[in-house]
Amino acid sequence: MLTMDVLGVRARVPDNEVVVVLGERGGPRVVPIVIGPREGAAIASAQAGLVPPRPQTHDLFMNTLAAVGRSVVEVRIMDLREGTFHAELVLDNGVVVDSRASDAIALAVRAGCEVQCTEDVVEEAGVVLEEEDAAEVDEEEAVEQFKEFLESISPEDFEEQRLPSTSTGG
């Protein structure tokens, strides 16, 4: 397993896709994962330290785990099948829970735990960044860009959308 850093969330133009970018810690590869706008907002807001007035879905899940004395200690991106990333949450008691990658990443950011990725997934979906490209994936810059994205979205953007079946949805 490779340790990945959540580098940020990007809105990709012209496709109007939301992408979370995982960077290989100490390595040159990044793994872009197309996710929904809700999950993108959940990841970016947690990275930016924004606390909603009422718990959102991922906050509710974390609060529920805490209420029953459990916590998420690790997130694992395990597989990429037919364009879909598959993940697991590892709880502090060793229980492993199946998850969408986007939800798992949103929870990892809230829990402050590591995101691990199998070598196979990084080999298949990873992109090697040139040094100049790596500078563009600066975490603080990504948070700022997503803050701008959050300011530009409207409730209509959160309506159910169907991505093409070739998407690498999370």
CSV table of C-alpha atoms in Angstrom, one decimal, residues 67-125:
chain,number,residue,atom,x,y,z
A,67,ALA,CA,-21.2,8.5,19.8
A,68,VAL,CA,-20.7,4.7,19.8
A,69,GLY,CA,-17.0,5.0,20.7
A,70,ARG,CA,-15.5,4.3,17.3
A,71,SER,CA,-13.3,6.2,14.9
A,72,VAL,CA,-11.9,5.9,11.3
A,73,VAL,CA,-8.2,5.2,11.5
A,74,GLU,CA,-7.4,4.5,7.9
A,75,VAL,CA,-8.9,4.8,4.4
A,76,ARG,CA,-7.8,2.4,1.7
A,77,ILE,CA,-8.4,2.8,-2.1
A,78,MET,CA,-8.4,-0.9,-3.0
A,79,ASP,CA,-9.5,-1.3,-6.6
A,80,LEU,CA,-10.5,0.3,-9.8
A,81,ARG,CA,-13.1,-1.7,-11.6
A,82,GLU,CA,-14.9,-0.6,-14.8
A,83,GLY,CA,-13.9,3.0,-14.1
A,84,THR,CA,-15.1,3.0,-10.5
A,85,PHE,CA,-12.7,3.3,-7.5
A,86,HIS,CA,-13.5,1.0,-4.6
A,87,ALA,CA,-12.4,1.9,-1.0
A,88,GLU,CA,-12.6,0.7,2.5
A,89,LEU,CA,-12.8,2.4,5.9
A,90,VAL,CA,-10.8,0.8,8.7
A,91,LEU,CA,-12.2,1.5,12.1
A,92,ASP,CA,-10.2,1.5,15.3
A,93,ASN,CA,-11.6,-1.9,16.3
A,94,GLY,CA,-10.4,-3.5,13.1
A,95,VAL,CA,-13.7,-3.6,11.4
A,96,VAL,CA,-13.5,-2.8,7.6
A,97,VAL,CA,-16.4,-1.1,5.9
A,98,ASP,CA,-16.9,-1.0,2.1
A,99,SER,CA,-17.1,2.6,0.8
A,100,ARG,CA,-17.1,4.7,-2.3
A,101,ALA,CA,-13.7,6.4,-2.7
A,102,SER,CA,-15.2,9.9,-2.6
A,103,ASP,CA,-17.0,9.3,0.7
A,104,ALA,CA,-13.9,7.5,2.2
A,105,ILE,CA,-11.7,10.5,1.3
A,106,ALA,CA,-14.2,13.0,2.7
A,107,LEU,CA,-14.2,10.9,6.0
A,108,ALA,CA,-10.4,10.6,6.0
A,109,VAL,CA,-10.0,14.4,5.8
A,110,ARG,CA,-12.4,14.8,8.8
A,111,ALA,CA,-10.8,12.0,10.8
A,112,GLY,CA,-7.2,13.2,10.0
A,113,CYS,CA,-6.2,9.7,9.0
A,114,GLU,CA,-4.1,8.4,6.2
A,115,VAL,CA,-5.3,7.5,2.8
A,116,GLN,CA,-3.6,4.3,1.5
A,117,CYS,CA,-3.8,3.1,-2.1
A,118,THR,CA,-2.8,-0.2,-3.7
A,119,GLU,CA,0.1,-0.1,-6.0
A,120,ASP,CA,-2.2,-1.6,-8.7
A,121,VAL,CA,-4.6,1.3,-8.5
A,122,VAL,CA,-1.8,3.9,-8.6
A,123,GLU,CA,-0.2,2.0,-11.6
A,124,GLU,CA,-3.5,1.9,-13.5
A,125,ALA,CA,-4.9,5.4,-12.7
